[in-house]
mmCIF file of C-alpha atoms in Angstrom:
data_model
loop_
_atom_site.group_PDB
_atom_site.id
_atom_site.type_symbol
_atom_site.label_atom_id
_atom_site.label_comp_id
_atom_site.label_asym_id
_atom_site.label_seq_id
_atom_site.Cartn_x
_atom_site.Cartn_y
_atom_site.Cartn_z
ATOM 1 C CA MET A 1 -44.264 18.567 68.652
ATOM 2 C CA SER A 2 -41.841 15.519 68.288
ATOM 3 C CA ASN A 3 -41.272 13.857 64.920
ATOM 4 C CA ASP A 4 -41.531 10.478 66.584
ATOM 5 C CA GLN A 5 -44.992 10.002 65.526
ATOM 6 C CA TYR A 6 -44.158 10.509 61.895
ATOM 7 C CA TYR A 7 -40.983 8.659 61.694
ATOM 8 C CA GLY A 8 -40.878 6.317 64.947
ATOM 9 C CA GLY A 9 -42.048 2.828 65.009
ATOM 10 C CA GLN A 10 -45.562 3.882 65.889
ATOM 11 C CA GLN A 11 -47.231 6.372 63.641
ATOM 12 C CA TYR A 12 -50.017 8.470 64.625
ATOM 13 C CA ASP A 13 -53.085 7.723 62.568
ATOM 14 C CA PRO A 14 -56.311 9.981 62.910
ATOM 15 C CA TYR A 15 -58.534 7.685 61.059
ATOM 16 C CA ALA A 16 -57.466 4.365 62.872
ATOM 17 C CA ASN A 17 -60.581 4.301 65.013
ATOM 18 C CA GLY A 18 -62.899 5.769 62.420
ATOM 19 C CA THR A 19 -64.146 8.630 64.724
ATOM 20 C CA GLY A 20 -61.111 10.350 65.485
ATOM 21 C CA ASN A 21 -60.144 13.858 64.832
ATOM 22 C CA ALA A 22 -56.842 15.714 64.055
ATOM 23 C CA ASN A 23 -55.830 15.641 67.805
ATOM 24 C CA GLY A 24 -56.475 11.884 68.266
ATOM 25 C CA THR A 25 -59.836 12.388 70.369
ATOM 26 C CA GLY A 26 -62.936 10.836 69.243
ATOM 27 C CA SER A 27 -66.327 9.335 70.503
ATOM 28 C CA GLY A 28 -65.172 5.856 70.477
ATOM 29 C CA SER A 29 -63.040 4.174 72.861
ATOM 30 C CA GLY A 30 -60.292 6.639 72.265
ATOM 31 C CA HIS A 31 -57.856 3.850 71.945
ATOM 32 C CA GLN A 32 -55.087 4.633 69.390
ATOM 33 C CA GLU A 33 -54.832 1.881 66.954
ATOM 34 C CA GLN A 34 -51.468 0.354 66.283
ATOM 35 C CA GLN A 35 -50.165 0.101 62.686
ATOM 36 C CA GLY A 36 -49.982 -3.092 60.981
ATOM 37 C CA PRO A 37 -46.551 -4.707 60.369
ATOM 38 C CA ASP A 38 -47.357 -5.012 56.733
ATOM 39 C CA VAL A 39 -47.462 -1.287 56.182
ATOM 40 C CA THR A 40 -44.185 0.522 55.589
ATOM 41 C CA GLN A 41 -43.512 4.004 55.022
ATOM 42 C CA THR A 42 -41.938 5.224 51.812
ATOM 43 C CA TRP A 43 -40.259 8.449 50.804
ATOM 44 C CA GLU A 44 -41.684 9.738 47.595
ATOM 45 C CA GLY A 45 -39.084 12.313 46.342
ATOM 46 C CA GLN A 46 -37.303 13.374 42.971
ATOM 47 C CA THR A 47 -34.568 10.610 43.372
ATOM 48 C CA TRP A 48 -32.558 8.622 40.769
ATOM 49 C CA ASP A 49 -34.367 5.364 41.730
ATOM 50 C CA THR A 50 -38.051 6.405 41.414
ATOM 51 C CA GLN A 51 -38.301 4.638 37.991
ATOM 52 C CA PHE A 52 -37.259 1.318 39.438
ATOM 53 C CA GLN A 53 -39.533 1.562 42.756
ATOM 54 C CA PRO A 54 -43.089 2.605 41.826
ATOM 55 C CA ALA A 55 -44.801 5.037 43.988
ATOM 56 C CA VAL A 56 -47.444 3.755 46.441
ATOM 57 C CA THR A 57 -50.848 5.475 46.614
ATOM 58 C CA TYR A 58 -52.893 6.294 49.617
ATOM 59 C CA GLU A 59 -55.635 4.052 48.392
ATOM 60 C CA GLN A 60 -53.423 1.014 48.513
ATOM 61 C CA VAL A 61 -52.275 1.848 52.178
ATOM 62 C CA ARG A 62 -55.823 2.059 53.193
ATOM 63 C CA ALA A 63 -57.000 -1.180 51.638
ATOM 64 C CA ASP A 64 -54.059 -2.729 53.325
ATOM 65 C CA ARG A 65 -55.101 -1.358 56.825
ATOM 66 C CA ALA A 66 -58.661 -2.326 56.373
ATOM 67 C CA GLN A 67 -57.615 -6.041 55.664
ATOM 68 C CA ALA A 68 -55.281 -5.898 58.812
ATOM 69 C CA ALA A 69 -58.166 -4.366 60.805
ATOM 70 C CA GLN A 70 -60.561 -7.149 59.816
ATOM 71 C CA GLY A 71 -58.172 -9.772 60.877
ATOM 72 C CA ARG A 72 -57.638 -8.055 64.147
ATOM 73 C CA GLN A 73 -60.956 -6.743 65.253
ATOM 74 C CA GLY A 74 -63.347 -9.003 63.191
ATOM 75 C CA HIS A 75 -65.302 -6.117 61.956
ATOM 76 C CA GLN A 76 -64.923 -3.874 58.729
ATOM 77 C CA GLN A 77 -64.052 -0.114 59.171
ATOM 78 C CA GLN A 78 -65.297 2.126 56.436
ATOM 79 C CA PRO A 79 -62.181 4.487 55.379
ATOM 80 C CA HIS A 80 -63.043 8.169 55.184
ATOM 81 C CA GLN A 81 -62.369 9.774 51.755
ATOM 82 C CA PRO A 82 -59.331 12.147 52.608
ATOM 83 C CA GLN A 83 -59.056 15.643 51.244
ATOM 84 C CA GLN A 84 -57.056 16.007 48.244
ATOM 85 C CA GLN A 85 -53.515 17.102 49.359
ATOM 86 C CA GLN A 86 -50.516 18.448 47.576
ATOM 87 C CA PRO A 87 -47.318 16.277 47.202
ATOM 88 C CA TYR A 88 -44.982 16.919 50.129
ATOM 89 C CA GLU A 89 -42.112 18.968 49.099
ATOM 90 C CA ALA A 90 -38.625 18.324 50.714
ATOM 91 C CA TYR A 91 -38.290 22.058 51.522
ATOM 92 C CA ALA A 92 -41.953 22.832 52.627
ATOM 93 C CA SER A 93 -42.474 26.162 54.388
ATOM 94 C CA SER A 94 -42.563 26.426 58.157
ATOM 95 C CA GLN A 95 -46.016 27.924 58.363
ATOM 96 C CA ALA A 96 -47.758 24.782 56.911
ATOM 97 C CA SER A 97 -50.515 23.688 59.100
ATOM 98 C CA TYR A 98 -50.509 20.651 61.319
ATOM 99 C CA GLU A 99 -53.151 18.728 59.062
ATOM 100 C CA SER A 100 -51.409 19.418 55.979
ATOM 101 C CA TYR A 101 -48.033 18.350 57.393
ATOM 102 C CA GLY A 102 -49.251 15.494 59.213
ATOM 103 C CA THR A 103 -51.684 13.953 56.720
ATOM 104 C CA PRO A 104 -50.092 10.517 55.470
ATOM 105 C CA ALA A 105 -51.380 11.530 51.897
ATOM 106 C CA ALA A 106 -48.696 14.047 52.018
ATOM 107 C CA TYR A 107 -46.116 10.993 52.187
ATOM 108 C CA TYR A 108 -48.032 8.742 49.787
ATOM 109 C CA ALA A 109 -49.356 10.870 47.266
ATOM 110 C CA GLU A 110 -47.506 10.949 43.824
ATOM 111 C CA PRO A 111 -45.972 14.031 42.454
ATOM 112 C CA GLN A 112 -48.214 16.048 39.965
ATOM 113 C CA HIS A 113 -46.298 15.624 37.021
ATOM 114 C CA GLN A 114 -46.817 11.688 37.062
ATOM 115 C CA GLN A 115 -49.903 9.883 36.348
ATOM 116 C CA PRO A 116 -51.482 7.927 39.212
ATOM 117 C CA GLN A 117 -51.345 4.200 39.006
ATOM 118 C CA PRO A 118 -54.552 2.097 39.393
ATOM 119 C CA PRO A 119 -54.614 0.034 42.879
ATOM 120 C CA GLN A 120 -53.164 -3.253 42.883
ATOM 121 C CA ALA A 121 -54.662 -6.259 44.197
ATOM 122 C CA GLN A 122 -51.800 -7.514 46.238
ATOM 123 C CA PRO A 123 -50.198 -6.091 49.319
ATOM 124 C CA GLN A 124 -47.393 -3.521 49.158
ATOM 125 C CA HIS A 125 -44.833 -6.189 50.355
ATOM 126 C CA GLN A 126 -45.607 -8.420 47.527
ATOM 127 C CA SER A 127 -45.142 -5.804 44.745
ATOM 128 C CA GLN A 128 -42.009 -6.404 42.578
ATOM 129 C CA PRO A 129 -40.246 -3.447 40.982
ATOM 130 C CA VAL A 130 -40.592 -2.437 37.514
ATOM 131 C CA ALA A 131 -37.713 -3.500 35.178
ATOM 132 C CA ALA A 132 -36.458 -0.639 33.076
ATOM 133 C CA PRO A 133 -37.293 -0.862 29.448
ATOM 134 C CA ALA A 134 -34.274 -2.309 27.483
ATOM 135 C CA PRO A 135 -32.345 0.448 25.555
ATOM 136 C CA ALA A 136 -33.076 0.731 21.848
ATOM 137 C CA PRO A 137 -29.990 -0.551 19.962
ATOM 138 C CA ALA A 138 -27.906 2.401 18.442
ATOM 139 C CA PRO A 139 -28.187 2.884 14.789
ATOM 140 C CA VAL A 140 -25.250 1.365 12.750
ATOM 141 C CA ALA A 141 -23.947 3.966 10.355
ATOM 142 C CA GLU A 142 -23.869 2.507 6.880
ATOM 143 C CA PRO A 143 -20.539 3.214 5.054
ATOM 144 C CA VAL A 144 -21.083 5.980 2.573
ATOM 145 C CA PRO A 145 -19.526 5.021 -0.914
ATOM 146 C CA ALA A 146 -16.804 7.297 -2.134
ATOM 147 C CA PRO A 147 -17.801 9.347 -4.865
ATOM 148 C CA PRO A 148 -16.428 8.062 -8.184
ATOM 149 C CA ALA A 149 -13.555 10.063 -9.459
ATOM 150 C CA PRO A 150 -14.440 12.353 -12.425
ATOM 151 C CA SER A 151 -13.384 10.985 -15.699
ATOM 152 C CA ALA A 152 -11.732 13.159 -18.217
ATOM 153 C CA PRO A 153 -13.712 13.880 -21.405
ATOM 154 C CA SER A 154 -13.000 11.808 -24.388
ATOM 155 C CA GLY A 155 -11.811 14.845 -26.166
ATOM 156 C CA GLU A 156 -9.366 15.754 -23.380
ATOM 157 C CA ALA A 157 -7.711 12.106 -23.123
ATOM 158 C CA GLY A 158 -3.962 12.102 -22.906
ATOM 159 C CA PRO A 159 -1.929 11.487 -26.057
ATOM 160 C CA GLY A 160 -1.272 7.839 -27.263
ATOM 161 C CA TRP A 161 2.047 6.380 -27.070
ATOM 162 C CA SER A 162 4.211 7.129 -29.999
ATOM 163 C CA SER A 163 6.738 5.242 -31.795
ATOM 164 C CA PRO A 164 9.988 4.447 -29.783
ATOM 165 C CA THR A 165 12.766 7.123 -30.710
ATOM 166 C CA THR A 166 16.308 7.805 -29.520
ATOM 167 C CA SER A 167 15.661 11.516 -28.960
ATOM 168 C CA GLY A 168 14.750 10.715 -25.505
ATOM 169 C CA ASN A 169 11.580 11.710 -23.327
ATOM 170 C CA THR A 170 11.327 13.925 -20.211
ATOM 171 C CA ARG A 171 8.666 11.784 -18.667
ATOM 172 C CA ILE A 172 9.131 8.220 -19.799
ATOM 173 C CA THR A 173 11.773 6.245 -21.614
ATOM 174 C CA ASP A 174 11.292 4.357 -24.824
ATOM 175 C CA ALA A 175 11.955 1.010 -23.089
ATOM 176 C CA GLN A 176 9.384 1.938 -20.387
ATOM 177 C CA ARG A 177 6.776 3.105 -22.994
ATOM 178 C CA ALA A 178 7.451 -0.063 -25.275
ATOM 179 C CA ARG A 179 6.965 -2.335 -22.202
ATOM 180 C CA ALA A 180 3.814 -0.551 -20.950
ATOM 181 C CA GLU A 181 2.223 -0.992 -24.362
ATOM 182 C CA GLY A 182 3.380 -4.718 -24.457
ATOM 183 C CA ARG A 183 5.126 -4.162 -27.724
ATOM 184 C CA SER A 184 8.023 -6.329 -28.980
ATOM 185 C CA PRO A 185 11.216 -6.122 -26.785
ATOM 186 C CA VAL A 186 13.246 -5.351 -29.558
ATOM 187 C CA ILE A 187 13.881 -1.614 -30.011
ATOM 188 C CA GLU A 188 16.355 -0.476 -32.819
ATOM 189 C CA PRO A 189 19.004 2.038 -31.695
ATOM 190 C CA GLY A 190 18.014 4.420 -34.398
ATOM 191 C CA MET A 191 20.163 6.883 -36.629
ATOM 192 C CA GLN A 192 22.016 8.598 -33.858
ATOM 193 C CA PRO A 193 23.817 5.327 -32.685
ATOM 194 C CA ALA A 194 24.221 4.190 -36.199
ATOM 195 C CA ALA A 195 25.781 7.402 -37.167
ATOM 196 C CA LEU A 196 28.499 7.021 -34.206
ATOM 197 C CA THR A 197 29.052 3.573 -35.397
ATOM 198 C CA ALA A 198 29.877 4.641 -38.797
ATOM 199 C CA VAL A 199 32.182 7.188 -37.545
ATOM 200 C CA LEU A 200 33.989 4.558 -35.433
ATOM 201 C CA GLY A 201 34.210 2.292 -38.296
ATOM 202 C CA LEU A 202 35.598 4.955 -40.653
ATOM 203 C CA LEU A 203 38.201 5.707 -37.849
ATOM 204 C CA LEU A 204 39.036 2.025 -37.770
ATOM 205 C CA ALA A 205 39.575 1.928 -41.612
ATOM 206 C CA GLY A 206 41.492 5.110 -41.618
ATOM 207 C CA GLY A 207 43.777 3.996 -38.637
ATOM 208 C CA ALA A 208 44.499 0.656 -40.471
ATOM 209 C CA ALA A 209 45.509 2.636 -43.663
ATOM 210 C CA LEU A 210 47.806 4.685 -41.613
ATOM 211 C CA GLY A 211 49.316 1.842 -39.511
ATOM 212 C CA THR A 212 49.053 -0.412 -36.507
ATOM 213 C CA TYR A 213 49.397 2.327 -33.698
ATOM 214 C CA ALA A 214 46.883 4.434 -35.412
ATOM 215 C CA LEU A 215 44.500 1.724 -35.486
ATOM 216 C CA LEU A 216 45.093 1.045 -31.826
ATOM 217 C CA VAL A 217 43.356 4.258 -30.612
ATOM 218 C CA PRO A 218 39.977 3.617 -32.133
ATOM 219 C CA LEU A 219 40.349 -0.044 -31.144
ATOM 220 C CA VAL A 220 40.912 0.727 -27.287
ATOM 221 C CA LEU A 221 37.671 2.956 -27.577
ATOM 222 C CA LEU A 222 35.711 0.138 -29.324
ATOM 223 C CA GLN A 223 36.650 -2.316 -26.504
ATOM 224 C CA GLY A 224 35.846 0.128 -23.688
ATOM 225 C CA LEU A 225 32.290 0.722 -25.177
ATOM 226 C CA THR A 226 31.749 -3.049 -25.750
ATOM 227 C CA ALA A 227 32.728 -3.761 -21.937
ATOM 228 C CA ALA A 228 30.413 -1.168 -20.658
ATOM 229 C CA GLY A 229 27.582 -1.866 -23.006
ATOM 230 C CA TRP A 230 27.376 -5.622 -22.466
ATOM 231 C CA PHE A 231 27.059 -5.125 -18.691
ATOM 232 C CA ARG A 232 24.367 -2.577 -18.980
ATOM 233 C CA LEU A 233 22.765 -4.741 -21.743
ATOM 234 C CA ASN A 234 22.292 -7.511 -19.050
ATOM 235 C CA GLY A 235 20.959 -5.281 -16.607
ATOM 236 C CA MET A 236 23.961 -4.955 -14.393
ATOM 237 C CA TRP A 237 24.898 -1.316 -13.413
ATOM 238 C CA PRO A 238 27.139 -0.100 -11.975
ATOM 239 C CA ALA A 239 29.550 -3.051 -12.553
ATOM 240 C CA ARG A 240 32.855 -1.235 -12.250
ATOM 241 C CA GLN A 241 34.815 -4.146 -11.506
ATOM 242 C CA GLY A 242 33.404 -6.396 -14.042
ATOM 243 C CA ILE A 243 33.599 -3.600 -16.707
ATOM 244 C CA ALA A 244 37.354 -3.051 -15.815
ATOM 245 C CA LEU A 245 38.162 -6.616 -15.727
ATOM 246 C CA ALA A 246 36.729 -7.099 -19.334
ATOM 247 C CA PHE A 247 38.403 -3.945 -20.507
ATOM 248 C CA ALA A 248 41.795 -5.059 -19.079
ATOM 249 C CA GLY A 249 41.104 -8.551 -21.076
ATOM 250 C CA GLY A 250 41.026 -6.589 -24.279
ATOM 251 C CA LEU A 251 44.040 -4.377 -23.427
ATOM 252 C CA ALA A 252 45.766 -7.603 -22.590
ATOM 253 C CA ALA A 253 45.057 -9.309 -25.942
ATOM 254 C CA ASP A 254 46.223 -5.968 -27.689
ATOM 255 C CA ALA A 255 49.572 -6.048 -25.835
ATOM 256 C CA ALA A 256 49.974 -9.784 -26.406
ATOM 257 C CA LEU A 257 49.344 -9.227 -30.266
ATOM 258 C CA LEU A 258 51.726 -6.360 -30.505
ATOM 259 C CA VAL A 259 54.498 -8.385 -28.881
ATOM 260 C CA THR A 260 53.855 -11.575 -30.826
ATOM 261 C CA GLY A 261 52.908 -9.855 -34.241
ATOM 262 C CA ARG A 262 50.076 -10.367 -36.566
ATOM 263 C CA GLU A 263 51.463 -13.859 -37.596
ATOM 264 C CA ASN A 264 50.467 -15.099 -34.084
ATOM 265 C CA ALA A 265 47.486 -13.049 -33.598
ATOM 266 C CA ALA A 266 45.296 -16.321 -33.124
ATOM 267 C CA ALA A 267 47.577 -17.497 -30.341
ATOM 268 C CA ALA A 268 47.572 -14.269 -28.643
ATOM 269 C CA ILE A 269 43.797 -13.749 -28.844
ATOM 270 C CA PHE A 270 42.979 -17.360 -27.620
ATOM 271 C CA GLY A 271 45.756 -17.276 -25.089
ATOM 272 C CA THR A 272 44.520 -14.045 -23.207
ATOM 273 C CA LEU A 273 40.847 -15.292 -23.446
ATOM 274 C CA GLY A 274 41.841 -18.457 -21.628
ATOM 275 C CA VAL A 275 43.825 -16.566 -18.895
ATOM 276 C CA TRP A 276 40.985 -14.218 -18.423
ATOM 277 C CA VAL A 277 38.365 -16.691 -18.105
ATOM 278 C CA LEU A 278 40.319 -18.563 -15.458
ATOM 279 C CA LEU A 279 40.813 -14.929 -13.618
ATOM 280 C CA CYS A 280 36.919 -14.516 -13.787
ATOM 281 C CA LEU A 281 36.409 -17.897 -12.054
ATOM 282 C CA VAL A 282 38.861 -17.258 -9.375
ATOM 283 C CA LEU A 283 37.511 -13.791 -8.704
ATOM 284 C CA GLN A 284 33.801 -15.044 -8.616
ATOM 285 C CA LEU A 285 34.829 -18.051 -6.221
ATOM 286 C CA ARG A 286 35.994 -15.087 -3.758
ATOM 287 C CA SER A 287 32.781 -13.401 -3.936
ATOM 288 C CA HIS A 288 30.304 -13.461 -0.960
ATOM 289 C CA ALA A 289 27.198 -13.006 -2.991
ATOM 290 C CA ASP A 290 24.226 -15.446 -3.398
ATOM 291 C CA PRO A 291 25.068 -18.372 -5.711
ATOM 292 C CA ASP A 292 22.574 -17.329 -8.368
ATOM 293 C CA GLU A 293 23.911 -13.741 -8.487
ATOM 294 C CA ARG A 294 27.417 -15.008 -8.568
ATOM 295 C CA MET A 295 26.744 -17.139 -11.457
ATOM 296 C CA TYR A 296 25.192 -14.615 -13.411
ATOM 297 C CA GLY A 297 27.773 -12.212 -12.685
ATOM 298 C CA LEU A 298 30.200 -14.877 -13.778
ATOM 299 C CA MET A 299 28.692 -15.251 -17.302
ATOM 300 C CA ALA A 300 28.300 -11.553 -17.862
ATOM 301 C CA THR A 301 31.993 -11.037 -17.117
ATOM 302 C CA ILE A 302 33.286 -13.776 -19.196
ATOM 303 C CA ALA A 303 30.995 -12.812 -22.098
ATOM 304 C CA SER A 304 32.272 -9.222 -21.938
ATOM 305 C CA ALA A 305 35.758 -10.036 -21.699
ATOM 306 C CA ALA A 306 35.473 -12.532 -24.480
ATOM 307 C CA LEU A 307 33.816 -9.757 -26.770
ATOM 308 C CA ALA A 308 36.424 -7.088 -25.703
ATOM 309 C CA VAL A 309 39.307 -9.569 -26.479
ATOM 310 C CA VAL A 310 37.683 -10.522 -29.922
ATOM 311 C CA ALA A 311 37.592 -7.078 -30.843
ATOM 312 C CA THR A 312 41.353 -7.421 -30.971
ATOM 313 C CA GLY A 313 40.940 -9.172 -34.413
ATOM 314 C CA HIS A 314 40.971 -5.846 -36.085
ATOM 315 C CA LEU A 315 44.537 -5.339 -35.086
ATOM 316 C CA GLY A 316 45.608 -8.777 -36.037
ATOM 317 C CA ALA A 317 43.770 -8.646 -39.539
ATOM 318 C CA ASP A 318 45.429 -7.599 -42.778
ATOM 319 C CA PRO A 319 45.022 -3.698 -43.165
ATOM 320 C CA ASP A 320 43.125 -3.860 -46.513
ATOM 321 C CA ALA A 321 40.642 -6.152 -44.830
ATOM 322 C CA VAL A 322 40.318 -3.831 -42.049
ATOM 323 C CA VAL A 323 39.537 -0.962 -44.230
ATOM 324 C CA VAL A 324 36.868 -2.968 -46.331
ATOM 325 C CA GLY A 325 35.301 -4.237 -43.143
ATOM 326 C CA GLY A 326 34.995 -0.644 -41.376
ATOM 327 C CA VAL A 327 33.602 0.937 -44.486
ATOM 328 C CA ALA A 328 31.056 -2.169 -45.017
ATOM 329 C CA VAL A 329 29.851 -1.898 -41.344
ATOM 330 C CA ALA A 330 29.215 1.611 -41.631
ATOM 331 C CA ALA A 331 27.082 1.342 -44.704
ATOM 332 C CA ALA A 332 25.193 -1.452 -43.351
ATOM 333 C CA VAL A 333 24.196 0.092 -40.012
ATOM 334 C CA LEU A 334 23.147 3.297 -41.756
ATOM 335 C CA ALA A 335 20.985 1.574 -44.077
ATOM 336 C CA ARG A 336 19.245 -0.560 -41.391
ATOM 337 C CA ALA A 337 18.513 2.705 -39.523
ATOM 338 C CA LEU A 338 16.472 4.177 -42.407
ATOM 339 C CA PRO A 339 12.695 4.223 -41.691
ATOM 340 C CA LEU A 340 11.837 1.302 -44.033
ATOM 341 C CA PRO A 341 9.838 -1.881 -43.347
ATOM 342 C CA GLY A 342 11.821 -4.827 -41.598
ATOM 343 C CA PRO A 343 12.475 -7.060 -44.597
ATOM 344 C CA VAL A 344 13.226 -4.130 -46.894
ATOM 345 C CA SER A 345 15.577 -2.639 -44.333
ATOM 346 C CA LEU A 346 17.395 -5.814 -44.047
ATOM 347 C CA ILE A 347 17.957 -6.389 -47.645
ATOM 348 C CA ALA A 348 19.010 -2.827 -48.133
ATOM 349 C CA ALA A 349 21.517 -3.208 -45.289
ATOM 350 C CA LEU A 350 23.065 -6.193 -46.933
ATOM 351 C CA LEU A 351 23.199 -4.703 -50.301
ATOM 352 C CA ALA A 352 24.874 -1.468 -48.933
ATOM 353 C CA SER A 353 27.496 -3.409 -47.180
ATOM 354 C CA ALA A 354 28.369 -5.284 -50.242
ATOM 355 C CA GLY A 355 28.489 -2.166 -52.331
ATOM 356 C CA ALA A 356 30.693 -0.553 -49.877
ATOM 357 C CA GLY A 357 32.929 -3.665 -49.942
ATOM 358 C CA ILE A 358 33.204 -3.365 -53.673
ATOM 359 C CA ALA A 359 34.065 0.379 -53.431
ATOM 360 C CA ALA A 360 36.548 0.020 -50.821
ATOM 361 C CA GLY A 361 37.974 -3.127 -52.278
ATOM 362 C CA GLY A 362 38.479 -1.290 -55.488
ATOM 363 C CA LEU A 363 40.791 1.224 -53.793
ATOM 364 C CA ALA A 364 42.676 -1.493 -51.976
ATOM 365 C CA ASP A 365 43.159 -3.701 -55.097
ATOM 366 C CA LEU A 366 40.843 -6.440 -53.934
ATOM 367 C CA GLY A 367 38.543 -6.365 -56.728
ATOM 368 C CA SER A 368 35.357 -8.624 -56.474
ATOM 369 C CA SER A 369 36.693 -10.011 -53.144
ATOM 370 C CA GLY A 370 36.006 -6.900 -51.473
ATOM 371 C CA ALA A 371 32.098 -7.480 -52.184
ATOM 372 C CA LEU A 372 32.291 -10.692 -50.393
ATOM 373 C CA LEU A 373 34.453 -9.393 -47.643
ATOM 374 C CA GLY A 374 31.795 -6.536 -47.216
ATOM 375 C CA LEU A 375 28.876 -8.765 -47.140
ATOM 376 C CA GLY A 376 30.368 -11.139 -44.553
ATOM 377 C CA ALA A 377 31.128 -8.051 -42.254
ATOM 378 C CA GLY A 378 27.646 -6.666 -42.852
ATOM 379 C CA VAL A 379 25.839 -9.794 -41.770
ATOM 380 C CA CYS A 380 28.043 -9.864 -38.453
ATOM 381 C CA ALA A 381 27.380 -6.383 -37.889
ATOM 382 C CA LEU A 382 23.636 -6.748 -38.307
ATOM 383 C CA VAL A 383 23.798 -9.668 -35.848
ATOM 384 C CA GLY A 384 25.464 -7.486 -33.236
ATOM 385 C CA LEU A 385 22.872 -4.687 -33.897
ATOM 386 C CA ARG A 386 20.184 -7.108 -33.204
ATOM 387 C CA VAL A 387 21.617 -8.173 -29.887
ATOM 388 C CA ALA A 388 21.986 -4.585 -28.935
ATOM 389 C CA SER A 389 18.412 -3.940 -29.717
ATOM 390 C CA TYR A 390 17.100 -6.803 -27.646
ATOM 391 C CA ASP A 391 15.002 -6.901 -24.220
ATOM 392 C CA TYR A 392 13.648 -3.254 -23.949
ATOM 393 C CA PRO A 393 17.189 -1.610 -24.108
ATOM 394 C CA SER A 394 17.506 1.669 -22.846
ATOM 395 C CA ARG A 395 19.284 4.988 -24.407
ATOM 396 C CA PHE A 396 22.557 4.221 -22.549
ATOM 397 C CA VAL A 397 22.497 0.656 -24.050
ATOM 398 C CA HIS A 398 22.015 2.170 -27.520
ATOM 399 C CA MET A 399 24.804 4.737 -27.145
ATOM 400 C CA THR A 400 27.169 1.946 -25.729
ATOM 401 C CA ALA A 401 26.402 -1.469 -27.011
ATOM 402 C CA GLY A 402 24.516 -0.181 -29.918
ATOM 403 C CA VAL A 403 27.389 1.573 -31.245
ATOM 404 C CA ALA A 404 30.130 -1.026 -30.289
ATOM 405 C CA LEU A 405 28.494 -4.449 -30.807
ATOM 406 C CA PRO A 406 28.267 -4.248 -34.757
ATOM 407 C CA LEU A 407 31.996 -3.583 -35.000
ATOM 408 C CA THR A 408 32.868 -6.038 -32.475
ATOM 409 C CA ALA A 409 30.796 -8.710 -34.065
ATOM 410 C CA ALA A 410 32.424 -7.969 -37.319
ATOM 411 C CA ALA A 411 35.974 -8.599 -36.187
ATOM 412 C CA PRO A 412 35.944 -12.422 -36.602
ATOM 413 C CA ALA A 413 34.768 -12.009 -40.278
ATOM 414 C CA VAL A 414 37.192 -9.248 -40.987
ATOM 415 C CA TYR A 415 40.214 -11.505 -39.760
ATOM 416 C CA LEU A 416 39.197 -14.721 -41.284
ATOM 417 C CA LEU A 417 37.845 -13.529 -44.562
ATOM 418 C CA GLY A 418 40.873 -11.017 -44.780
ATOM 419 C CA ARG A 419 43.413 -14.010 -44.405
ATOM 420 C CA ALA A 420 41.462 -16.005 -46.820
ATOM 421 C CA LEU A 421 40.853 -13.599 -49.520
ATOM 422 C CA VAL A 422 43.618 -11.056 -49.470
#
């Protein structure tokens, strides 16, 4: 048996004439009805596009054929209710009967797992494919807030900031601690730098009592500490060239004073200072740094060189005045370092410097003039100590500028008051 009657242009229909049997012979005219052009054969299988093209039931096909037959023959045919058939499987058994294999319901019946759709009023060629439902939007994951950090119990809170000291701290410096707490930018050097200042002042007094060249050794140490401390106090480190230039200016002033003698000390000091300022200007003009940085470096270098040169005043002053001045400065810085309130500490330092001046002046036959000389040296020393305590200084600043600036600032007072009183 050929498959042309199933897949060809004209399909065999046993119910076309209303009286036919399975073999196509009936009591009628025996004429085999031709299929209408509006009836199409569809393959109903488990394919990927079944949800877009709905299945066609056999009742719809029968209704379409009845309408076509009415138009052609002018009379209505009553369709026979076919026997319920099972869906046609793609891989049917070879022993299937002819009726079950050839029945059109095998092609048009829906699969068993799908619900049959009700008959549609319009013909098959006018049915539109069912649109697929729009996919539901994917849920948007809301950000999960991070769990709050566990707070330490109030009893286990870190220790509060202590008062600034010069003993150092392995975790944070005194300057960083004061800056973090928002306290005053002035931090006193403390007792240890004050003790070093007192030792250096006594060395100057002892060197002046022994002779000029004995005084030169502690003076050179004082000038070196002054040059390095001033640069570090201004936040410029390392500044080896500037420190070396300022220190060389102090040494040049010492050499000029030794050559010209104490009688011409002022000329040697001011002459050396003028030359060194000009030298600093020339060197800064040759620098390739930014203009702001160049100006800042110029001012720091000139100030450091000027202080180192001014310290030479101890070498040009009278030896008795240097003795009284060194002792007075030592007493003033030690009294200032005592743990006393601010005004009380200041008054105690001034009184200590005047008392030390009286004591040292009595040994040098100065009498009451020693008190005035000691008081003047003490005031200048406190000014230098205040400068070394400004702008959150570090421990290095305290051990350099904090040690040297009190003695360096007292040099002009020692030189001028010494020449006036002695």
